[in-house]
Short mmCIF file of N, CA and C in Angstrom, two decimals:
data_model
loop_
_atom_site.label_atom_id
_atom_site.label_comp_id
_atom_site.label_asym_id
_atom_site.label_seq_id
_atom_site.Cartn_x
_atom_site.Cartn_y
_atom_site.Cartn_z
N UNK A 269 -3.75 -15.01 2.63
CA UNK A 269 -3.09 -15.80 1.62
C UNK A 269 -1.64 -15.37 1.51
N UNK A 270 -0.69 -16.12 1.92
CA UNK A 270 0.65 -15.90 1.74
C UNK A 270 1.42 -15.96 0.48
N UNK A 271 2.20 -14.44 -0.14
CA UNK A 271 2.84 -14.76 -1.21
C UNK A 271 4.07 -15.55 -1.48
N UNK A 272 3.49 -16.73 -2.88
CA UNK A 272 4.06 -17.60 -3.27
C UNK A 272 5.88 -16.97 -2.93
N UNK A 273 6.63 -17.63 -2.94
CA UNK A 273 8.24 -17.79 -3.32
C UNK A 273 8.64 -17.99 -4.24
N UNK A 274 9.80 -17.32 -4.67
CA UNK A 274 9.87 -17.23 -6.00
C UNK A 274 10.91 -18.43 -6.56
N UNK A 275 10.93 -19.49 -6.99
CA UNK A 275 12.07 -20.15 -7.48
C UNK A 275 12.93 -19.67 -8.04
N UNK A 276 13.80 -20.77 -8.00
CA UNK A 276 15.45 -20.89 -8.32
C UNK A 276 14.99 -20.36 -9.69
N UNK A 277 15.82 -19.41 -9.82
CA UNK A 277 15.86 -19.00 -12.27
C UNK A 277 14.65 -18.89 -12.29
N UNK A 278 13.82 -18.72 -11.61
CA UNK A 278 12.42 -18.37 -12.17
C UNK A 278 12.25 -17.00 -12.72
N UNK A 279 11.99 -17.11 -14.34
CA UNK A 279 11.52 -15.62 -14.85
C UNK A 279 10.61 -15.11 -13.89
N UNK A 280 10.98 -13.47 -14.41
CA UNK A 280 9.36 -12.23 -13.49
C UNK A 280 8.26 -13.48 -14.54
N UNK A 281 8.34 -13.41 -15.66
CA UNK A 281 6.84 -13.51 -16.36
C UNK A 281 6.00 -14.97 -16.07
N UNK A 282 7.22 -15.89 -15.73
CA UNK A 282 7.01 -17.49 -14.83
C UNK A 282 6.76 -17.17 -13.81
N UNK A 283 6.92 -16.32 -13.11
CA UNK A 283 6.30 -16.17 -11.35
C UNK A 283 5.50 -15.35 -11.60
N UNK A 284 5.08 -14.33 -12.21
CA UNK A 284 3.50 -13.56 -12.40
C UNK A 284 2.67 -14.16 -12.72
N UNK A 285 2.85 -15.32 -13.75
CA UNK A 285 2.08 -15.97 -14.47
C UNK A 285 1.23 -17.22 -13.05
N UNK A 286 2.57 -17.35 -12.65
CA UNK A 286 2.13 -18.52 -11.29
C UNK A 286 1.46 -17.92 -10.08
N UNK A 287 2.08 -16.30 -9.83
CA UNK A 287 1.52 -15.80 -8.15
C UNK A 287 0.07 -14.84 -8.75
N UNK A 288 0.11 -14.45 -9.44
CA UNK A 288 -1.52 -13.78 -9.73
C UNK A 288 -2.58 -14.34 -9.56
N UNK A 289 -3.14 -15.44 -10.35
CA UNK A 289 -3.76 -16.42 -10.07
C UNK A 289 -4.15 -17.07 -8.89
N UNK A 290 -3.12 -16.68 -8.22
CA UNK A 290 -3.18 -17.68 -6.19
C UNK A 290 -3.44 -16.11 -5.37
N UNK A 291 -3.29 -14.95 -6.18
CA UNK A 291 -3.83 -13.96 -4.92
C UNK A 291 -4.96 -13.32 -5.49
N UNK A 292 -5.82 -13.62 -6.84
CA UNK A 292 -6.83 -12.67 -7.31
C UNK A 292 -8.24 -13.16 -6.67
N UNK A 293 -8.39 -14.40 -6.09
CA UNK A 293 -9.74 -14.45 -5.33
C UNK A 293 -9.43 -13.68 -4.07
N UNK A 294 -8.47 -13.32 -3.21
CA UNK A 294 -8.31 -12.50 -2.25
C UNK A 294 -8.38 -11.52 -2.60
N UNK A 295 -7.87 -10.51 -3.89
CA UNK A 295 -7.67 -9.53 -4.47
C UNK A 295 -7.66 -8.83 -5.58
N UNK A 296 -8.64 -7.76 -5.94
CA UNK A 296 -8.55 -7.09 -7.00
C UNK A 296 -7.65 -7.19 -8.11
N UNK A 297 -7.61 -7.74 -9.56
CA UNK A 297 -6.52 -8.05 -10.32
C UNK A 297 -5.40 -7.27 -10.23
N UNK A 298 -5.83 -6.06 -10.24
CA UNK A 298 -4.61 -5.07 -10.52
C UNK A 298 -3.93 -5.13 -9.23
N UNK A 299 -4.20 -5.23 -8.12
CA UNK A 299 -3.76 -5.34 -6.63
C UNK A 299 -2.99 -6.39 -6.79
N UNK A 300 -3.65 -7.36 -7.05
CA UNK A 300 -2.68 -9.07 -7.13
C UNK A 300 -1.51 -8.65 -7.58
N UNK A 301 -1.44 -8.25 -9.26
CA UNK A 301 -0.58 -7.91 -10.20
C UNK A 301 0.61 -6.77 -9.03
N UNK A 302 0.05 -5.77 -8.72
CA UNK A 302 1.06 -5.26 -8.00
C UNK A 302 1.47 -5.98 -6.62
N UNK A 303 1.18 -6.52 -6.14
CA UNK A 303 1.70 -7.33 -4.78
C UNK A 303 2.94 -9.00 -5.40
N UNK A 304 2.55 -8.84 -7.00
CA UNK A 304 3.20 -10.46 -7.12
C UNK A 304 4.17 -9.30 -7.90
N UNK A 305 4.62 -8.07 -8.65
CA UNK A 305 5.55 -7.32 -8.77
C UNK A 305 6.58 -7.13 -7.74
N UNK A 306 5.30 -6.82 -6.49
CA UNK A 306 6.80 -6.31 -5.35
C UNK A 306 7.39 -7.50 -4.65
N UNK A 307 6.58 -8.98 -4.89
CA UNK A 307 7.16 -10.03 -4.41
C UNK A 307 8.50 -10.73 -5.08
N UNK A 308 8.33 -10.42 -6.57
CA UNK A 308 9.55 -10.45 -7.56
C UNK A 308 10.17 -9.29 -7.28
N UNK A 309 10.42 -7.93 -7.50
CA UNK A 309 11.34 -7.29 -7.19
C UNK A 309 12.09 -7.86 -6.34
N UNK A 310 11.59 -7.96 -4.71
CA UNK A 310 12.20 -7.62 -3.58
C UNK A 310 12.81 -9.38 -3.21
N UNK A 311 12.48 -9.93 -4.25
CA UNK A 311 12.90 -11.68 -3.71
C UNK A 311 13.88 -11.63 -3.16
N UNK A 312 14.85 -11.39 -4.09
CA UNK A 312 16.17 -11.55 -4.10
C UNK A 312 17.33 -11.05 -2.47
N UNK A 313 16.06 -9.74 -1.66
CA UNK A 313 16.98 -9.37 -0.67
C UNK A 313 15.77 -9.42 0.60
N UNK A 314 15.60 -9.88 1.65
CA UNK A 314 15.04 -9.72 2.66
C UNK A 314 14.50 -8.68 3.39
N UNK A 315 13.71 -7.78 3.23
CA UNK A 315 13.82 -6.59 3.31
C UNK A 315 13.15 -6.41 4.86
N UNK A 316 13.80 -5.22 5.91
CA UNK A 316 12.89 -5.36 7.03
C UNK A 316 11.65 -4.38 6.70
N UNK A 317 10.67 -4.92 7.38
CA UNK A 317 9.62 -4.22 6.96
C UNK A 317 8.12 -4.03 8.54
N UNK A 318 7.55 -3.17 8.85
CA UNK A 318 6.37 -2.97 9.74
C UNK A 318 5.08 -2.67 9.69
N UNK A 319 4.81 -2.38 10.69
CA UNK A 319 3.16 -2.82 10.68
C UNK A 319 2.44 -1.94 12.04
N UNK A 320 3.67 -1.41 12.30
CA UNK A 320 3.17 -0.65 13.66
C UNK A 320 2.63 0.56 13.52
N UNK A 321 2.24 0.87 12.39
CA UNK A 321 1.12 2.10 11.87
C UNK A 321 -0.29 2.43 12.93
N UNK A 322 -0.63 3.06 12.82
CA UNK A 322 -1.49 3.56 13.97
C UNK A 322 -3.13 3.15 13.52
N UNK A 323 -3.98 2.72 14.47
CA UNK A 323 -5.07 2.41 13.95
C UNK A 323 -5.78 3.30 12.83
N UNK A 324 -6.25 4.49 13.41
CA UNK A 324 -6.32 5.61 12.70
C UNK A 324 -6.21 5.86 10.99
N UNK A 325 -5.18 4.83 10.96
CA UNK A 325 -4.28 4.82 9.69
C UNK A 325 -5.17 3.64 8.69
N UNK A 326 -5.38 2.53 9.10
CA UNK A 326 -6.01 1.36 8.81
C UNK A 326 -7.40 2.11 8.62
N UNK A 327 -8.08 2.37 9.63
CA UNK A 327 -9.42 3.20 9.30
C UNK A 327 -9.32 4.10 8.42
N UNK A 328 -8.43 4.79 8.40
CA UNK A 328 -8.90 5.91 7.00
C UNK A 328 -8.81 5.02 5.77
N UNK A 329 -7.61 4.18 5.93
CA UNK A 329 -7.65 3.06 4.38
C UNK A 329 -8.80 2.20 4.36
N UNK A 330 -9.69 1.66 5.30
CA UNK A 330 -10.70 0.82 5.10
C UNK A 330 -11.51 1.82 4.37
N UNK A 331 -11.70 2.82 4.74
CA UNK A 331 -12.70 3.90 4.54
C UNK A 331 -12.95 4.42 3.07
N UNK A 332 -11.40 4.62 2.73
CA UNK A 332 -11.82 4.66 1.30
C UNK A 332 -11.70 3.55 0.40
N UNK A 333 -11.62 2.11 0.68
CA UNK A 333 -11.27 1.02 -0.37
C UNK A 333 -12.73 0.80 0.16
N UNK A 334 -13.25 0.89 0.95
CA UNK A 334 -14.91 0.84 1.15
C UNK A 334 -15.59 1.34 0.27
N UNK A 335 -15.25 2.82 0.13
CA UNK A 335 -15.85 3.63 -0.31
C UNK A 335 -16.16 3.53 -2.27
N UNK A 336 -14.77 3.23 -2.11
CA UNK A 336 -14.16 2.85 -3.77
C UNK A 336 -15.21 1.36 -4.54
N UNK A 337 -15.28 0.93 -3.35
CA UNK A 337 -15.68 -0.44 -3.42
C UNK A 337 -17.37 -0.54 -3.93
N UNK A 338 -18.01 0.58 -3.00
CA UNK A 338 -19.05 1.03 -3.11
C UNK A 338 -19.87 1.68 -4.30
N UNK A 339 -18.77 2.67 -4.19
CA UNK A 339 -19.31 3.56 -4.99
C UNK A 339 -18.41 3.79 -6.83
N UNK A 340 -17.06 3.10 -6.77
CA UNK A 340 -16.20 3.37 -8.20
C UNK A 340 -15.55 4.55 -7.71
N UNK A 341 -14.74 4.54 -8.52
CA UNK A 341 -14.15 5.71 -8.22
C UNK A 341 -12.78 5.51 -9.46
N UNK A 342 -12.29 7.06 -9.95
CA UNK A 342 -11.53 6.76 -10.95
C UNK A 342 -10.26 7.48 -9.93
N UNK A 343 -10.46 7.66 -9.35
CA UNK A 343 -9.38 8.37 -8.64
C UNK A 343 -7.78 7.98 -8.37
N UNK A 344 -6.27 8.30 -8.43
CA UNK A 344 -5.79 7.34 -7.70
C UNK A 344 -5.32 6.74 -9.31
N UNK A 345 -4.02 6.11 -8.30
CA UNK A 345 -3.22 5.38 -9.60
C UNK A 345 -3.40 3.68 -9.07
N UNK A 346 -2.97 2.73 -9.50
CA UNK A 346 -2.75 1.62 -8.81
C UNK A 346 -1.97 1.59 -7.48
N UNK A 347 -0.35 2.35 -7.61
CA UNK A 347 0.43 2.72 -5.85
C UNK A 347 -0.83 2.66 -5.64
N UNK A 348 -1.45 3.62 -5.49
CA UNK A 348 -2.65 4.50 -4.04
C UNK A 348 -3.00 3.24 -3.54
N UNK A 349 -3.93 2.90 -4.43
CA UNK A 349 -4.60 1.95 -4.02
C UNK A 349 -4.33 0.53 -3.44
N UNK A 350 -3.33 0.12 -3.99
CA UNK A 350 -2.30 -0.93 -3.30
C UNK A 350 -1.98 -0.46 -1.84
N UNK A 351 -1.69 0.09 -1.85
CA UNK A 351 -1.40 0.94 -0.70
C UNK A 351 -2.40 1.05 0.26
N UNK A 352 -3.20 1.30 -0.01
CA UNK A 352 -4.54 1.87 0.79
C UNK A 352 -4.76 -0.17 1.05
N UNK A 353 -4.60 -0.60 0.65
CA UNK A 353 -5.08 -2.22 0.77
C UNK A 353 -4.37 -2.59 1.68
N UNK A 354 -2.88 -2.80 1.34
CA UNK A 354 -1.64 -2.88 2.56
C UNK A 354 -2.09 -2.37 3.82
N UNK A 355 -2.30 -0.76 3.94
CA UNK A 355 -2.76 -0.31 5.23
C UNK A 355 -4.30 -1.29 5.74
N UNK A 356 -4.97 -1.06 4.73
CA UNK A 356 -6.40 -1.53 5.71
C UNK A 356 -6.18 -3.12 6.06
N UNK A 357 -5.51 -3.79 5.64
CA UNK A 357 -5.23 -5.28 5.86
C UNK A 357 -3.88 -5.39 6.98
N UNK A 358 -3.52 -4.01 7.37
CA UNK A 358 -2.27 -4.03 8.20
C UNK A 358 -1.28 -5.04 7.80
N UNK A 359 -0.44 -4.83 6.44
CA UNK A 359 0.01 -5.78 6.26
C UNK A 359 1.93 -4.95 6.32
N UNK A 360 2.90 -5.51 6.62
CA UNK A 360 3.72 -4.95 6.84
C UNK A 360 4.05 -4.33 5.59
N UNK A 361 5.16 -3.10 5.99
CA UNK A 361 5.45 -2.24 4.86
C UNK A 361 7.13 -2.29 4.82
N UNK A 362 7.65 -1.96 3.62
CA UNK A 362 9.25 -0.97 3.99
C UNK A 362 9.56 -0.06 4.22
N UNK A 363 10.70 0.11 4.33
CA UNK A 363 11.24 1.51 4.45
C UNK A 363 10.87 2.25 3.45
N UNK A 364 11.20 1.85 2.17
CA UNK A 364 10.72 2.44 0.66
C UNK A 364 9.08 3.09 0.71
N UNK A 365 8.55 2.15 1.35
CA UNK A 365 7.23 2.36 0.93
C UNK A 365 6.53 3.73 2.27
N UNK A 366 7.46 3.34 3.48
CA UNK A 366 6.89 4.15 4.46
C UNK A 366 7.29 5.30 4.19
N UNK A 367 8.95 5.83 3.16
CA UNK A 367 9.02 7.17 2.56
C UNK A 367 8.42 7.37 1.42
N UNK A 368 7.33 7.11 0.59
CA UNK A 368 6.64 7.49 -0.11
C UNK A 368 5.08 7.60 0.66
N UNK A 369 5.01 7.31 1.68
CA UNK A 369 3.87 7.58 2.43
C UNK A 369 4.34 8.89 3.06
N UNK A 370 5.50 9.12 3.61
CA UNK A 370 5.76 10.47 4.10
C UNK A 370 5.66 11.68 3.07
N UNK A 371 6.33 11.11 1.83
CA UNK A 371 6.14 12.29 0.78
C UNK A 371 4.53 12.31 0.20
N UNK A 372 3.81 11.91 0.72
CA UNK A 372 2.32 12.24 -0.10
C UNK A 372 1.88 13.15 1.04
N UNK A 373 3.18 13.58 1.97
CA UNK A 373 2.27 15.00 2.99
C UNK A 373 1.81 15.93 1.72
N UNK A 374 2.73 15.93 0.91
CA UNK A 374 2.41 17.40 -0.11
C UNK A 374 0.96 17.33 -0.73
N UNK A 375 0.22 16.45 -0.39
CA UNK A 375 -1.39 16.24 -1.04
C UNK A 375 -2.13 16.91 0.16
N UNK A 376 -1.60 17.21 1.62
CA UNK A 376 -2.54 17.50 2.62
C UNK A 376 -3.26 18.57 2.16
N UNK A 377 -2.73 19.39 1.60
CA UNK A 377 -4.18 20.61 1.32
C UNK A 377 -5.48 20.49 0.46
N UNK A 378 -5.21 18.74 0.14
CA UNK A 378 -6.71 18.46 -0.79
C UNK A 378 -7.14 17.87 0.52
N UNK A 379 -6.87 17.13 1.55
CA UNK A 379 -7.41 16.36 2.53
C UNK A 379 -8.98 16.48 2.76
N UNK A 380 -9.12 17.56 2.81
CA UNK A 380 -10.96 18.09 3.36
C UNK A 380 -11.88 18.08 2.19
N UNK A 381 -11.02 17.22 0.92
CA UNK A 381 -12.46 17.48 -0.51
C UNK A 381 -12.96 16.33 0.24
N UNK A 382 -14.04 16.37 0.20
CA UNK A 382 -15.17 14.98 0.23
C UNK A 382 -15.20 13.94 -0.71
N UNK A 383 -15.61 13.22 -0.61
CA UNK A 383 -14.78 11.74 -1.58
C UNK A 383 -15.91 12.15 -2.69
N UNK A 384 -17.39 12.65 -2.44
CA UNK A 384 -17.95 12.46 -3.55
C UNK A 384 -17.67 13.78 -4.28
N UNK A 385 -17.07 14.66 -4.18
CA UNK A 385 -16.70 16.09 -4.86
C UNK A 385 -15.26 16.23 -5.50
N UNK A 386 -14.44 15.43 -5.28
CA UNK A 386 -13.70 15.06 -6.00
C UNK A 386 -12.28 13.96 -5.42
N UNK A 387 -10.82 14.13 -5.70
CA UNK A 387 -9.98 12.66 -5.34
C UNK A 387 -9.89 13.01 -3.96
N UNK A 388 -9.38 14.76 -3.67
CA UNK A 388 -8.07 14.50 -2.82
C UNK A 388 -8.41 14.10 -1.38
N UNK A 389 -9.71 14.07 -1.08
CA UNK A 389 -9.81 13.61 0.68
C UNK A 389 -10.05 12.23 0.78
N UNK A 390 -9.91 11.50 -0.74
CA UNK A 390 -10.37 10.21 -0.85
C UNK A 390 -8.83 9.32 -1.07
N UNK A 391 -8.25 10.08 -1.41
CA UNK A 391 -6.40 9.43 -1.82
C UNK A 391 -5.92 10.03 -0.61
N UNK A 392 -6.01 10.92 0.17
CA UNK A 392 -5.61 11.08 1.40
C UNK A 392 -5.69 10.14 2.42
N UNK A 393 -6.74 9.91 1.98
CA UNK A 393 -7.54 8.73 3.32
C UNK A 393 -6.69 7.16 2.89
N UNK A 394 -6.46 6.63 1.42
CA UNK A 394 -5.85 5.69 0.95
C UNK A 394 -4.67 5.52 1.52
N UNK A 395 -3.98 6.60 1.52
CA UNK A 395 -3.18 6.80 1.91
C UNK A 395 -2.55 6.62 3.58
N UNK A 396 -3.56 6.89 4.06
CA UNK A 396 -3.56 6.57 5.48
C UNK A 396 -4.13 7.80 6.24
N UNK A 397 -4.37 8.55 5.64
CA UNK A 397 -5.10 10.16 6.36
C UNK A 397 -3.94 10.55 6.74
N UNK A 398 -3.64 11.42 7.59
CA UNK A 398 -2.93 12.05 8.53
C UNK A 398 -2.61 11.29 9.63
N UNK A 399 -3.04 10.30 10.53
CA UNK A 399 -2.73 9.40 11.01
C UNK A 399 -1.70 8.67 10.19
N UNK A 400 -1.43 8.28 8.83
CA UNK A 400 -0.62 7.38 8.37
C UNK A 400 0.34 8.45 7.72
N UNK A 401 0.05 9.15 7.52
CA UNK A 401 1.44 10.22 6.95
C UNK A 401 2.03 10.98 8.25
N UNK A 402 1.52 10.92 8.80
CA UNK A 402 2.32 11.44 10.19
C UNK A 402 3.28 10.42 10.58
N UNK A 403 2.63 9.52 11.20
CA UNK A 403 3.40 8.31 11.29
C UNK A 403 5.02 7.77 10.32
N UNK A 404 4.29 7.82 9.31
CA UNK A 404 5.27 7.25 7.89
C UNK A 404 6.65 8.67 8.53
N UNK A 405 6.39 9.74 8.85
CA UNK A 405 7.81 10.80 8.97
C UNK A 405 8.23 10.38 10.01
N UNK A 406 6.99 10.56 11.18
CA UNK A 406 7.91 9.86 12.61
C UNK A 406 8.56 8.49 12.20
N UNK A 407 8.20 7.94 11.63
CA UNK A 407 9.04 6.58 11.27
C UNK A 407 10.01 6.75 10.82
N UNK A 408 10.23 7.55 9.46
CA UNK A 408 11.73 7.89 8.67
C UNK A 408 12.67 7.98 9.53
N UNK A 409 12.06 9.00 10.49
CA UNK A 409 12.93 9.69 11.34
C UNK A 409 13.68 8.68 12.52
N UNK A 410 12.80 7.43 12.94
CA UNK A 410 13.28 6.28 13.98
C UNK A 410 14.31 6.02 13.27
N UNK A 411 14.07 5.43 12.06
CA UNK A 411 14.67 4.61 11.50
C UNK A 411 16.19 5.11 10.85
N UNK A 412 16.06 6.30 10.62
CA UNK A 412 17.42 7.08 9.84
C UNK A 412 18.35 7.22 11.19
N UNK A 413 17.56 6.90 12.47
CA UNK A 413 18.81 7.24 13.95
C UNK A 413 19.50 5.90 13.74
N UNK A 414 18.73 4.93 13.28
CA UNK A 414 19.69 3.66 13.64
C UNK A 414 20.92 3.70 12.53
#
């Protein structure tokens, strides 16, 4: 489902009101709500954005929005989880978003909790595991040469 465009003078609260609604049978309310946020933020400028994340990366995010899906989970803020959706749907990212995937290295030393013992191997995995935070630095790093 492709997000709506935002019209000419269209308020945030006139285009939330209009793009939520058209992405919540695809998506979790709060997911919608944050995907029709970053579609208003970012209207206004074209932003380049990718998708060339490593499989690895997609699998650890299926794994835990599976898991979440399955089982609940309070874990995790809305980001995470938005996030973890983006990856498992391989949907392109920004620059913005691929350096806040690099800065959640600082969570690697929860990586090995088990999802049912507590968050951190379960927001790791949202995150993209180590496959997607690896990536997200080698990326900074492409991208800061140009």
């Amino acid at each position: 489902m492709p997000i709506p465009k935002r019209k000419a003078a269209e308020s945030q609260k006139d285009f939330m009101s209009r793009c939520i609604p058209m992405l919540t049978p695809y998506h979790k309310q709060s997911e919608a709500i944050a995907i029709c946020y970053d579609a208003f933020k970012g209207s206004a400028v074209e932003l380049e954005s990718y998708n060339d994340y490593p499989e690895g990366a997609v699998n650890n995010a299926k794994r835990a929005v599976e898991y979440k899906e399955k089982n609940g989970s309070s874990c995790g803020t809305r980001v995470g989880w938005t996030r973890a959706g983006q990856l498992a749907r391989r949907e392109k990212i920004s620059r913005d978003t691929i350096s806040r995937m690099a800065s959640f290295k600082r969570h690697q030393q929860h990586k090995d909790v088990p999802y049912s013992e507590g968050c951190g191997g379960l927001m790791w995995d949202a995150w993209g595991g180590s496959a997607g935070v690896n990536w997200a630095i080698s990326k900074l790093k492409e991208l800061d040469k140009k």
